[in-house]
Coordinates of C-alpha atoms and ligand atoms in Angstrom, one line a residue:
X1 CA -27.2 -28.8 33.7
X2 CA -26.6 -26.5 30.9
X3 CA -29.4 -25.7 28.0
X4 CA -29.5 -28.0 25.0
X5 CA -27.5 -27.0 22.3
X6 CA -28.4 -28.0 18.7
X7 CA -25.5 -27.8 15.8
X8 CA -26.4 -27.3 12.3
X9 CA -23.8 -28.6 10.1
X10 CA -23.4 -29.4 6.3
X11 CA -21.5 -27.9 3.4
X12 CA -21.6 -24.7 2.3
X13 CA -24.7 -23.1 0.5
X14 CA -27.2 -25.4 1.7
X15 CA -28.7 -22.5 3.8
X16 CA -27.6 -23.1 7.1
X17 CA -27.6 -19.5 8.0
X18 CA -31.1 -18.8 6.3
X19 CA -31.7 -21.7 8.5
X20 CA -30.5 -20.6 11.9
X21 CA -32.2 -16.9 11.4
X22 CA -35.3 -18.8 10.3
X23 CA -35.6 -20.7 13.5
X24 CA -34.0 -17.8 16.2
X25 CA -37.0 -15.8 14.5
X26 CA -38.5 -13.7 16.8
X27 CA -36.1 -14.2 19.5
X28 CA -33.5 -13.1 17.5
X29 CA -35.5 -9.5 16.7
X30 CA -35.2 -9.1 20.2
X31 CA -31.3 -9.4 20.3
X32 CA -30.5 -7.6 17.5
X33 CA -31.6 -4.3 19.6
X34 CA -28.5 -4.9 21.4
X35 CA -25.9 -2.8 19.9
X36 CA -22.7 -4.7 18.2
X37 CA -24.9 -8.2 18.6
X38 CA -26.8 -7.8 14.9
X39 CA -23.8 -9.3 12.9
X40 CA -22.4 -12.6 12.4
X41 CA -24.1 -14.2 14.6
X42 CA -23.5 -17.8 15.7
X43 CA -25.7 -18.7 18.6
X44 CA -29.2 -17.6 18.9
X45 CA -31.5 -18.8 21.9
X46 CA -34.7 -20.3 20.6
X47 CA -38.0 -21.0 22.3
X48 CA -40.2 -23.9 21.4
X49 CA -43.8 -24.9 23.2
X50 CA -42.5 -24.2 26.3
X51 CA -38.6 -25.4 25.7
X52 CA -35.4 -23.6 25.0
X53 CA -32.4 -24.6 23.5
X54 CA -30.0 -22.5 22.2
X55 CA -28.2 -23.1 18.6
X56 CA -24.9 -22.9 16.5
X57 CA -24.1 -22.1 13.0
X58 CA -21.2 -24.0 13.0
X59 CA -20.9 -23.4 9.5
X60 CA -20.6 -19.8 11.0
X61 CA -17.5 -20.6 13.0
X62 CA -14.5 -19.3 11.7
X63 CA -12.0 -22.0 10.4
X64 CA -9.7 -20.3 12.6
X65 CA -11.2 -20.9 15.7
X66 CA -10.8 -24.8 15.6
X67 CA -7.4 -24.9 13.9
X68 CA -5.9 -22.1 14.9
X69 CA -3.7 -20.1 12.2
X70 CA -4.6 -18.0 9.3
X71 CA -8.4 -18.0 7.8
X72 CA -9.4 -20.7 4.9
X73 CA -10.7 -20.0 2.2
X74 CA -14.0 -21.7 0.7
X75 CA -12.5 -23.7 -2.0
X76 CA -9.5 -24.8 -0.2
X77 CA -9.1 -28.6 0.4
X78 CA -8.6 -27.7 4.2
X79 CA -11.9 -25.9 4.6
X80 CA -13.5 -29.3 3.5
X81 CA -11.6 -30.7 6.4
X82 CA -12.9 -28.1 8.6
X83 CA -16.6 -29.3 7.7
X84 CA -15.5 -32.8 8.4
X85 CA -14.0 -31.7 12.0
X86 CA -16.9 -29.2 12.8
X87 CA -19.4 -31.7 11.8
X88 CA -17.5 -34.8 14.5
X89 CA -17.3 -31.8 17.4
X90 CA -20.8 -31.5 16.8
X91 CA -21.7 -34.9 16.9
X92 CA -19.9 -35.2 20.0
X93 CA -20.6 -32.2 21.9
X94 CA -23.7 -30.6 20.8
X95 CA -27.1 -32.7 22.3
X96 CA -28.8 -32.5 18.4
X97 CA -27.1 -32.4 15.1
X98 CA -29.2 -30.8 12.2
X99 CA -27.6 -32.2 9.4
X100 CA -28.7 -29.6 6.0
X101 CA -28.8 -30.6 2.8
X102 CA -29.9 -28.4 0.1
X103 CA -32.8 -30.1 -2.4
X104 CA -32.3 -28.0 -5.4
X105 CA -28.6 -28.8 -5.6
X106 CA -29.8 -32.7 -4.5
X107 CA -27.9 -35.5 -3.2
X108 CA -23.6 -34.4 -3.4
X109 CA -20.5 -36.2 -2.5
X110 CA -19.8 -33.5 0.1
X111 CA -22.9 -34.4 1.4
X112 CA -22.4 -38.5 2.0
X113 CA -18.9 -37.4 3.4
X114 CA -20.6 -35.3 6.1
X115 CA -23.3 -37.8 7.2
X116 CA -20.7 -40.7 7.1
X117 CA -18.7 -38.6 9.2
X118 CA -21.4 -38.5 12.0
X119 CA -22.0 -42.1 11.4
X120 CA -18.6 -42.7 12.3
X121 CA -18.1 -40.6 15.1
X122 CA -21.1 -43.3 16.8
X123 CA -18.9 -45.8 16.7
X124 CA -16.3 -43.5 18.8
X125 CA -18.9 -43.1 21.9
X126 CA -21.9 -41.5 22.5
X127 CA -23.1 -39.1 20.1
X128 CA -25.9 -36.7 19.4
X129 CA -28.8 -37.6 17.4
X130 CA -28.8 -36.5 14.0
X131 CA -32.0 -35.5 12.5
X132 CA -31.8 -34.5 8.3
X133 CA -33.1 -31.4 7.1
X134 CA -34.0 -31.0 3.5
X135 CA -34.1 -27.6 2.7
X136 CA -35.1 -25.5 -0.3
X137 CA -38.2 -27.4 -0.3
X138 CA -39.9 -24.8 -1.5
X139 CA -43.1 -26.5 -3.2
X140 CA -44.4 -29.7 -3.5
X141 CA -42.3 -31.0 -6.1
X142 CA -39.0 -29.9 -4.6
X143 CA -40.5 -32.0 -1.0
X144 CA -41.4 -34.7 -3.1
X145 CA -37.5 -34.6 -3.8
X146 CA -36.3 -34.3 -0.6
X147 CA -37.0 -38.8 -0.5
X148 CA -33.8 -38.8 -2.3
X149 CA -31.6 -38.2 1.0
X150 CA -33.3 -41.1 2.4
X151 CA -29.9 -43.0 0.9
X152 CA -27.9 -41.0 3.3
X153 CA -28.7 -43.5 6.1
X154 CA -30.0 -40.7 8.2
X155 CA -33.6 -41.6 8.9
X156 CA -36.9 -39.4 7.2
X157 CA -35.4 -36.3 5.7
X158 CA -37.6 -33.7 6.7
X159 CA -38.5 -30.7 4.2
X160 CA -38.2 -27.2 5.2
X161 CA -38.0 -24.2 3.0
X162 CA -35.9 -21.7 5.4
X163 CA -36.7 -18.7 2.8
X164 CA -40.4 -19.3 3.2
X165 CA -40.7 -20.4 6.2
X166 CA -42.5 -24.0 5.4
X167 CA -42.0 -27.2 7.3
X168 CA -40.2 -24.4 10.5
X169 CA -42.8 -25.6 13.0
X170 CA -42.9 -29.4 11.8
X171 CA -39.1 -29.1 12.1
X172 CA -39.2 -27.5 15.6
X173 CA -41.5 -30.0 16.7
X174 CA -38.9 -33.0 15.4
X175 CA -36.2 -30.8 17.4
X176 CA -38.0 -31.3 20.7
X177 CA -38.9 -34.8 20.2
X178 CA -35.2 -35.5 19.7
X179 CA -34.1 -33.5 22.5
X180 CA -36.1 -35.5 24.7
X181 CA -37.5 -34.4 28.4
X182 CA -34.2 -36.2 30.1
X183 CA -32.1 -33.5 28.9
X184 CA -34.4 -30.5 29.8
X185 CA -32.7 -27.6 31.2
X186 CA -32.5 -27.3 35.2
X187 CA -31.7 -24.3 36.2
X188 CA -28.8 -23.5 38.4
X189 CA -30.6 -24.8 41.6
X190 CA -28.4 -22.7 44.1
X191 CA -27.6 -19.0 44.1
X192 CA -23.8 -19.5 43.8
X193 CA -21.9 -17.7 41.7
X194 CA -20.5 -19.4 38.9
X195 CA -17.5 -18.4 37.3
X196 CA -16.2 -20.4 33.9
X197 CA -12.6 -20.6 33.3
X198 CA -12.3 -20.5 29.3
X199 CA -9.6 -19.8 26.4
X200 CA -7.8 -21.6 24.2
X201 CA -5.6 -25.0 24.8
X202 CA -2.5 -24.3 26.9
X203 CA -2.8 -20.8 27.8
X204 CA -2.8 -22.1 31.8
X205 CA -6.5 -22.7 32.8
X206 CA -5.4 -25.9 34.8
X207 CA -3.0 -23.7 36.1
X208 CA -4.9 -21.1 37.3
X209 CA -7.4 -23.5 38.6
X210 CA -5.0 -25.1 40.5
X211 CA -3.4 -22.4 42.0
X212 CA -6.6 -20.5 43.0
X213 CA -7.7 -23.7 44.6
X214 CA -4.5 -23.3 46.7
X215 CA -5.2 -19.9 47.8
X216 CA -5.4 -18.9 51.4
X217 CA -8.9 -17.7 51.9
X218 CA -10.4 -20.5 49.7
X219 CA -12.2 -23.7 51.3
X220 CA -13.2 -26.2 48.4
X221 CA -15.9 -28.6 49.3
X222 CA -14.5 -32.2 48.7
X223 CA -17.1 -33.1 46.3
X224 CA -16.9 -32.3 43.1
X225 CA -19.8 -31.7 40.5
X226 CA -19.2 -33.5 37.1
X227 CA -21.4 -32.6 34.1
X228 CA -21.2 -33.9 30.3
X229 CA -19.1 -30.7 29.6
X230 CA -16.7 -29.5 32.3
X231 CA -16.1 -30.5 35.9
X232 CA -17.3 -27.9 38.4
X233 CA -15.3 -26.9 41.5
X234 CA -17.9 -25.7 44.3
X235 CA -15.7 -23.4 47.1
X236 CA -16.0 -20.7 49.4
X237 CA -14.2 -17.8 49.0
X238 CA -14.5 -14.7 51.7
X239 CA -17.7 -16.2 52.6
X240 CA -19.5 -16.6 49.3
X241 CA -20.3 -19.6 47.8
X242 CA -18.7 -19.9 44.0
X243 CA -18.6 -22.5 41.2
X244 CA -15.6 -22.7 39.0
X245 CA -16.7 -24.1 35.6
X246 CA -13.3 -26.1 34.6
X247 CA -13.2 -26.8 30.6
X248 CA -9.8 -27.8 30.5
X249 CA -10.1 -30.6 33.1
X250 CA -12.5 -32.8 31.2
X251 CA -10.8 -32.3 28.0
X252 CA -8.0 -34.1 30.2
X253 CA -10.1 -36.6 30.7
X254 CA -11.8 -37.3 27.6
X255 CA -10.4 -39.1 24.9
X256 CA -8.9 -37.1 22.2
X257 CA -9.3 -38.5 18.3
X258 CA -6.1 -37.9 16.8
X259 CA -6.3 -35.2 13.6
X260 CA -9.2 -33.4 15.2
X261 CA -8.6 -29.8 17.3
X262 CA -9.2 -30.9 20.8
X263 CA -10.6 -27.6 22.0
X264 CA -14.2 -27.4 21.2
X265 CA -15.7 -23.9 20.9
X266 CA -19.2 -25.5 21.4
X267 CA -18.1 -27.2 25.1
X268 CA -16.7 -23.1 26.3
X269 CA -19.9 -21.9 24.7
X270 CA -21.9 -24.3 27.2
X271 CA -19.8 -23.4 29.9
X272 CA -19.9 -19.6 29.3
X273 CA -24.2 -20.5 28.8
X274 CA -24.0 -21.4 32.7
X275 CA -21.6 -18.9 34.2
X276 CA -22.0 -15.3 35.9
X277 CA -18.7 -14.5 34.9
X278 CA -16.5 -15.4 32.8
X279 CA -12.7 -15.6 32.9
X280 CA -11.1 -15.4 29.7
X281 CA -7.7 -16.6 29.7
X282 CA -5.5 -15.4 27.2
X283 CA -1.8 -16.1 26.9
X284 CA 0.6 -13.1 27.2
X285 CA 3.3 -14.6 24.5
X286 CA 1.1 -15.3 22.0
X287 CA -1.2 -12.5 22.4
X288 CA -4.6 -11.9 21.5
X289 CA -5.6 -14.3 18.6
X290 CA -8.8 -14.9 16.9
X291 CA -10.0 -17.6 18.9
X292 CA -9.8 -15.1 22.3
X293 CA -11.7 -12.4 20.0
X294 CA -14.6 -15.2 19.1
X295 CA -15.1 -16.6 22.4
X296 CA -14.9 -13.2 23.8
X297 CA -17.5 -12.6 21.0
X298 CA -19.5 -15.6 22.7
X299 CA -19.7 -14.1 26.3
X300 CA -20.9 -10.8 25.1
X301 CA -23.7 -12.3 23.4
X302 CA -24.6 -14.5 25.8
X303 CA -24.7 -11.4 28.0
X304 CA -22.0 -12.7 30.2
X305 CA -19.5 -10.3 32.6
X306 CA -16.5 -11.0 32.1
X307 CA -12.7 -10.8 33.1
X308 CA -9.7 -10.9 31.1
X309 CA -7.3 -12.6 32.1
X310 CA -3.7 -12.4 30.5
X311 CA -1.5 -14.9 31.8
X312 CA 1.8 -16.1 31.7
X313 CA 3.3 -12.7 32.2
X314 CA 6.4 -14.0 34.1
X315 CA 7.3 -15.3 30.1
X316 CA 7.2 -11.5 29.1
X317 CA 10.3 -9.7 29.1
X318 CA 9.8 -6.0 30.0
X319 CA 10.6 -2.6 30.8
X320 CA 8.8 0.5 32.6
X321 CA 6.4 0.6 29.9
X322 CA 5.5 -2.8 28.6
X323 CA 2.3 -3.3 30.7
X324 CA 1.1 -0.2 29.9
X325 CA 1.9 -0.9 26.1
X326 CA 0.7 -4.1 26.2
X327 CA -2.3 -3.6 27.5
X328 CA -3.0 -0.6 25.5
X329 CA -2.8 -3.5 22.2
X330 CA -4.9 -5.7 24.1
X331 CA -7.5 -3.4 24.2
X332 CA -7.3 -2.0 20.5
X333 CA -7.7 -5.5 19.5
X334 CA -10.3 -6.6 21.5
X335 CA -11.5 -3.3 21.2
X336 CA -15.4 -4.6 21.9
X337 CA -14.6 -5.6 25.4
X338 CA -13.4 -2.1 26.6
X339 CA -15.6 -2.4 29.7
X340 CA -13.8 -5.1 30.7
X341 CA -11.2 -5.3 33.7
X342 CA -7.8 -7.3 32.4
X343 CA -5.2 -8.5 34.9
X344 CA -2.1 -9.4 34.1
X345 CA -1.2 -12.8 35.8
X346 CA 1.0 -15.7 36.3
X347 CA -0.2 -18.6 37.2
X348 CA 3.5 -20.6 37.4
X349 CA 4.5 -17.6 39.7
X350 CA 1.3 -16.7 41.3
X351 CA 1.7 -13.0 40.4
X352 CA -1.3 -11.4 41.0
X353 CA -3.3 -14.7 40.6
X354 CA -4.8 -13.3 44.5
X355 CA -7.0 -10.4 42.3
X356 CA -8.5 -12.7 40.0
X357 CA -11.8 -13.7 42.3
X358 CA -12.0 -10.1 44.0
X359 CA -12.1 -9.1 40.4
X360 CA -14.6 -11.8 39.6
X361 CA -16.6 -10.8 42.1
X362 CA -16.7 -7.2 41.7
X363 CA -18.0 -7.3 37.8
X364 CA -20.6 -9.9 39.4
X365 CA -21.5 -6.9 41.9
X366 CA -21.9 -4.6 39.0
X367 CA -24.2 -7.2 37.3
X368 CA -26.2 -6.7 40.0
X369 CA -26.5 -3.0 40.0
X370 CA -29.7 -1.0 39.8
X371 CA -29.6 2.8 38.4
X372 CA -32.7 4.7 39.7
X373 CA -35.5 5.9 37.2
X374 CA -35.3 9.6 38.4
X375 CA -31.6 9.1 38.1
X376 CA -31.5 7.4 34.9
X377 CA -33.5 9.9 33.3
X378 CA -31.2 12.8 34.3
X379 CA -28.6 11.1 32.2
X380 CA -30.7 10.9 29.2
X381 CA -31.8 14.1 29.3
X382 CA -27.9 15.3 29.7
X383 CA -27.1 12.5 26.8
X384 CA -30.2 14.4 24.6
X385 CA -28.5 17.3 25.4
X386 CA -24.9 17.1 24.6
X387 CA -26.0 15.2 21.6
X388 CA -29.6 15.2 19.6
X389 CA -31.2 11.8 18.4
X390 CA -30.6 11.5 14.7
X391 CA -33.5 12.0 12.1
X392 CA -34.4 9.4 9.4
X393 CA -36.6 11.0 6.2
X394 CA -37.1 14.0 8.2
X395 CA -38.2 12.6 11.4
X396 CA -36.5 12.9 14.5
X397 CA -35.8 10.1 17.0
X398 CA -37.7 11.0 20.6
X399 CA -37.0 9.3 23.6
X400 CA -39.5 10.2 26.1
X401 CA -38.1 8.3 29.4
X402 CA -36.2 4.9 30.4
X403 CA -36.0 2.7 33.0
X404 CA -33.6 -0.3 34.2
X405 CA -36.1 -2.8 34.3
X406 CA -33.9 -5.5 35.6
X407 CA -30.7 -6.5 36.8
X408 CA -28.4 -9.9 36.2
X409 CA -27.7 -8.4 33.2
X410 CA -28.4 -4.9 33.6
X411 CA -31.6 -4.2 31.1
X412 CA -32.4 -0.4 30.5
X413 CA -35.5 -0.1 28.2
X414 CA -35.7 3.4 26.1
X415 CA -39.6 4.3 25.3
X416 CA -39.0 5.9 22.1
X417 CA -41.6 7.4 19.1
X418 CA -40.2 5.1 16.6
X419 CA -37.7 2.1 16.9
X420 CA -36.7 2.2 13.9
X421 CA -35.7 6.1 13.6
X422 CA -32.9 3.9 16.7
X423 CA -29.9 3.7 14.4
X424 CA -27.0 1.5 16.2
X425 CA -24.0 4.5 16.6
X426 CA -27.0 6.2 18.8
X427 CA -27.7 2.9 20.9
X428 CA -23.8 3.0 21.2
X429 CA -23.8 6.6 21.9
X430 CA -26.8 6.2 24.9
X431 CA -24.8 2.7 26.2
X432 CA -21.1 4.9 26.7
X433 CA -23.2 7.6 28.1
X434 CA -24.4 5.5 31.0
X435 CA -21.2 3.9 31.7
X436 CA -19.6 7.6 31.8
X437 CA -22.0 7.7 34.8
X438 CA -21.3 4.3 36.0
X439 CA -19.2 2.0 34.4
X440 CA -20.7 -1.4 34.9
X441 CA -17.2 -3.2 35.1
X442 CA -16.6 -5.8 33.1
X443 CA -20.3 -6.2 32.4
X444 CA -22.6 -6.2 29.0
X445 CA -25.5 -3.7 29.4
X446 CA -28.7 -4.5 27.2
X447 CA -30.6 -1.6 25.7
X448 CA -34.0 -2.0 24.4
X449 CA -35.6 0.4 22.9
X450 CA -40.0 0.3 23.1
X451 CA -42.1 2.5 21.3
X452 CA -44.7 4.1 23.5
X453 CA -48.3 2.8 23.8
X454 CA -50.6 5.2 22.7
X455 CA -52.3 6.7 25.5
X456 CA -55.4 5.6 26.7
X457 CA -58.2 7.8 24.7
Ligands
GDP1 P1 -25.0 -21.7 4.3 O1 -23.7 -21.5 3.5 O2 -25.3 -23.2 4.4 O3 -25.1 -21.0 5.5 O4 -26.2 -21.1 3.3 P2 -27.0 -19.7 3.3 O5 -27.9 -19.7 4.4 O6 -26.0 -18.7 3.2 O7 -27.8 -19.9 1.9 C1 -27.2 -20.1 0.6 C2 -28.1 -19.6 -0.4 O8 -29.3 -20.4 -0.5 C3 -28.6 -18.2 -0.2 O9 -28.6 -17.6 -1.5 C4 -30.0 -18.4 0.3 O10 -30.9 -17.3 0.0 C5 -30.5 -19.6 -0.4 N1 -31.5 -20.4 0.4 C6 -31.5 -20.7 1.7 N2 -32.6 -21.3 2.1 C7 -33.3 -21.4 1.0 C8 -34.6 -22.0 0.7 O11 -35.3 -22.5 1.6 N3 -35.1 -21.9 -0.6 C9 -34.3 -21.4 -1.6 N4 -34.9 -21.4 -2.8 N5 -33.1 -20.8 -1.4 C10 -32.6 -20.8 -0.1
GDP2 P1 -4.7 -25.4 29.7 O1 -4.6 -26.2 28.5 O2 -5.3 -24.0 29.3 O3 -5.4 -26.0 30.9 O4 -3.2 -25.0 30.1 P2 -2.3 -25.6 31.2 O5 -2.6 -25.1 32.6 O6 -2.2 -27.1 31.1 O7 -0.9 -25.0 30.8 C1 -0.3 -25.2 29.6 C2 1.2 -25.0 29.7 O8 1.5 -23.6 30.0 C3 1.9 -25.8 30.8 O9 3.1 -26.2 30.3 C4 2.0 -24.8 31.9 O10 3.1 -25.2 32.7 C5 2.3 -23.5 31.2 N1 1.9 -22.4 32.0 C6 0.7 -22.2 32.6 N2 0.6 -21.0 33.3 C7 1.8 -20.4 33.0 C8 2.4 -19.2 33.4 O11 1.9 -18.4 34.2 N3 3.7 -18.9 33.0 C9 4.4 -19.8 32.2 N4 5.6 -19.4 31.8 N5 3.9 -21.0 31.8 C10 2.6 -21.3 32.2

């Protein structure tokens, strides 16, 4: 079963965002060491008395994502659509809805639109609970207001101030209560691997599925597992036991409101949240679009390895040079993913579609690689070297040793004088000097950086 996943939706300027880095809090201090993670962020994993649930801007989401096509603007009649479509995919595939209002502004049109647009999507099937936040409570008069929303037929409005920090904890609390103990996370019970097949509708992940299912050295077990969110294929391939995590074929399956995208980003998110690896599917005619950059985005903060996979390559006219070319534009424009292995596949013909597991496998391998100290630290002393930590107000970044504390994904911690003399093009700099050494295919490394406890006196 995959983690809970909690969508905050609403209109614009209700502070969602101030909202979401409110609640990630500390957690999120703790990803923002990663480099190329700090900005527009959408998911954040939070912890709660014991539980964790990870949660989506979706107010963060760009338009583009769910409709496909150029960016909207704010004022656009179309963007109020795209609240209205974000705010039903939540209510259908998210486990808790956060619906924000903004208590300053009080009670707007936009709002009752939203919440009757949950209210309707009950009537479609099972939904998520919703549970009303009024926010910019920030003193007792301004809670006092928050009663107001009562009207929106969403139960007790609760009052947080996300600026200050009020009402946080109380709110938290509410979360877990609403979540419930049914849906608490199991995790992944056996050591398989689990690969998720994701990207955008129609660029061939039924395909692919279908024709690695037919290949040679692949024994599927007849029993399929089924979850809310995708239908998992469990097989053996050379020997080791894999899970494919199959978006596409419950999609099929599900019923599909007419007007409404029927790709949800939040449904690959929870399958990328369970995978090893991920395949990301892109399709060679179109090229690379905004949607494969964002959920591209979504594996590499979710730490996932990943594989890109450009299919439909038979449809490509070319010459000598095209692959070369083409992959050369791949990479510019998904320029934050140059660790990453990209094959170049058909799944119609079956061209090449025999390296995609081998691949799979081998960025799972390097997931699970393990640099030495002793080793490690002859890097960074060649990376201090060839390049001297930056200073900040006339002091100078040291970096006394690191270590790979763990594995699955590789974790290197830095013990450093002062964190914050770490600026990110450093973090970058240290990160492309260990893969020069080894490159961790196709897998996110995580850098932290520690200042050093003060000796025992
Ligand atoms: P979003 O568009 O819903 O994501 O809203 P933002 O999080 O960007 O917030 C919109 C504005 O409201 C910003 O100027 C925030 O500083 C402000 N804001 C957010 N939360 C609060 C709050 O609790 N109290 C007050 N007074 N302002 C807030
Ligand atoms: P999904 O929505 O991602 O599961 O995509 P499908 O597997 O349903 O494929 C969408 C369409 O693309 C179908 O018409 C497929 O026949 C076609 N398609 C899939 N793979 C290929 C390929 O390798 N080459 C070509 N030319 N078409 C493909």
């Amino acid at each position: 079963m995959s983690k809970p996943l909690v969508a905050l939706v609403g209109r614009p300027n209700v502070g969602k965002s101030t909202l979401f880095n409110r609640l990630a809090g500390e957690r999120l201090a703790v990803v923002a060491e990663t480099p190329g993670t700090t900005r527009d962020r959408l998911v954040a994993e939070v912890e709660w008395g014991g539980r964790i649930f990870d949660m989506v801007d979706t107010g963060g989401i760009d338009p583009t994502i769910l409709r496909g096509g150029e960016p909207l603007s704010l004022d656009s009649v179309d963007y109020l659509d795209q609240i209205r479509s974000q705010a039903e995919l939540a209510a259908r595939d998210a486990d808790l809805v956060l619906l924000v209002v903004d208590v300053e502004e009080g009670l707007t049109a936009a709002d009752q639109e939203v919440a009757q647009i949950l209210r309707r999507a009950r009537g479609k099937g099972p939904t998520a609970p919703v549970l009303l936040v009024a926010n910019k409570a920030d003193n007792a008069e301004r809670r006092a207001q928050a009663m107001e929303f009562y009207e929106l037929g969403m139960g007790e409005p609760v009052a947080v101030s996300a600026l200050h920090g009020t009402g946080a904890g109380d709110l938290l609390d509410r979360m877990l209560d609403l979540l419930g103990e049914a849906k608490a996370p199991e995790p992944e019970a056996d050591d398989r691997i689990h690969i998720a097949i994701v990207g955008r509708p129609n660029v061939g992940k039924s395909s692919l599925l279908n024709r690695l299912l037919g290949e040679e050295r692949v024994i599927v077990s007849p029993i399929p597992g089924t979850t809310r969110d995708a239908i998992d294929t469990h097989l053996t391939f050379h020997g080791t036991p894999l899970t494919l995590i199959d978006t596409a074929g419950i999609r099929r399956r599900g019923r599909i409101e007419p007007g409404v995208e029927k790709y949800s980003v939040l449904r690959a998110l929870k399958a990328i949240d369970r995978a090893d690896v991920v395949l990301l599917l892109i399709d060679a005619v179109d090229g690379v679009t905004a949607q494969d950059a964002h959920i591209g985005g979504l594996a590499v903060e979710k730490l996932k390895s990943i594989v890109l996979v450009i299919n439909k390559w038979d449809a490509v006219s070319k010459d000598t040079h095209t692959m070369d070319e083409y992959a050369q534009r791949v990479r510019q424009e998904l320029k934050f993913l140059d660790y990453v292995p990209a094959l170049f596949i058909s799944a119609r013909t079956g061209q090449r579609v025999a390296k995609v597991l081998p691949t799979a496998l081998q960025v799972h391998e390097e997931r699970l690689f393990r640099v030495p100290t002793a080793t490690l630290n002859v890097w960074l002393r060649e990376a201090l070297e060839a390049h001297a930590p930056p200073t900040r107000g006339g002091k100078r970044l040291k970096i006394y040793y690191a270590s790979q504390v763990r594995t699955d994904p590789p974790t290197f911690v830095f013990h450093v004088n002062d964190r914050r003399l770490v600026h990110f093009t450093y973090a970058r700099y240290l990160e492309n000097q260990i893969r020069a050494r080894h490159n961790f295919l196709g897998t996110p490394l995580r850098l932290l950086f520690r200042p050093r406890r003060r000796d025992a006196a």
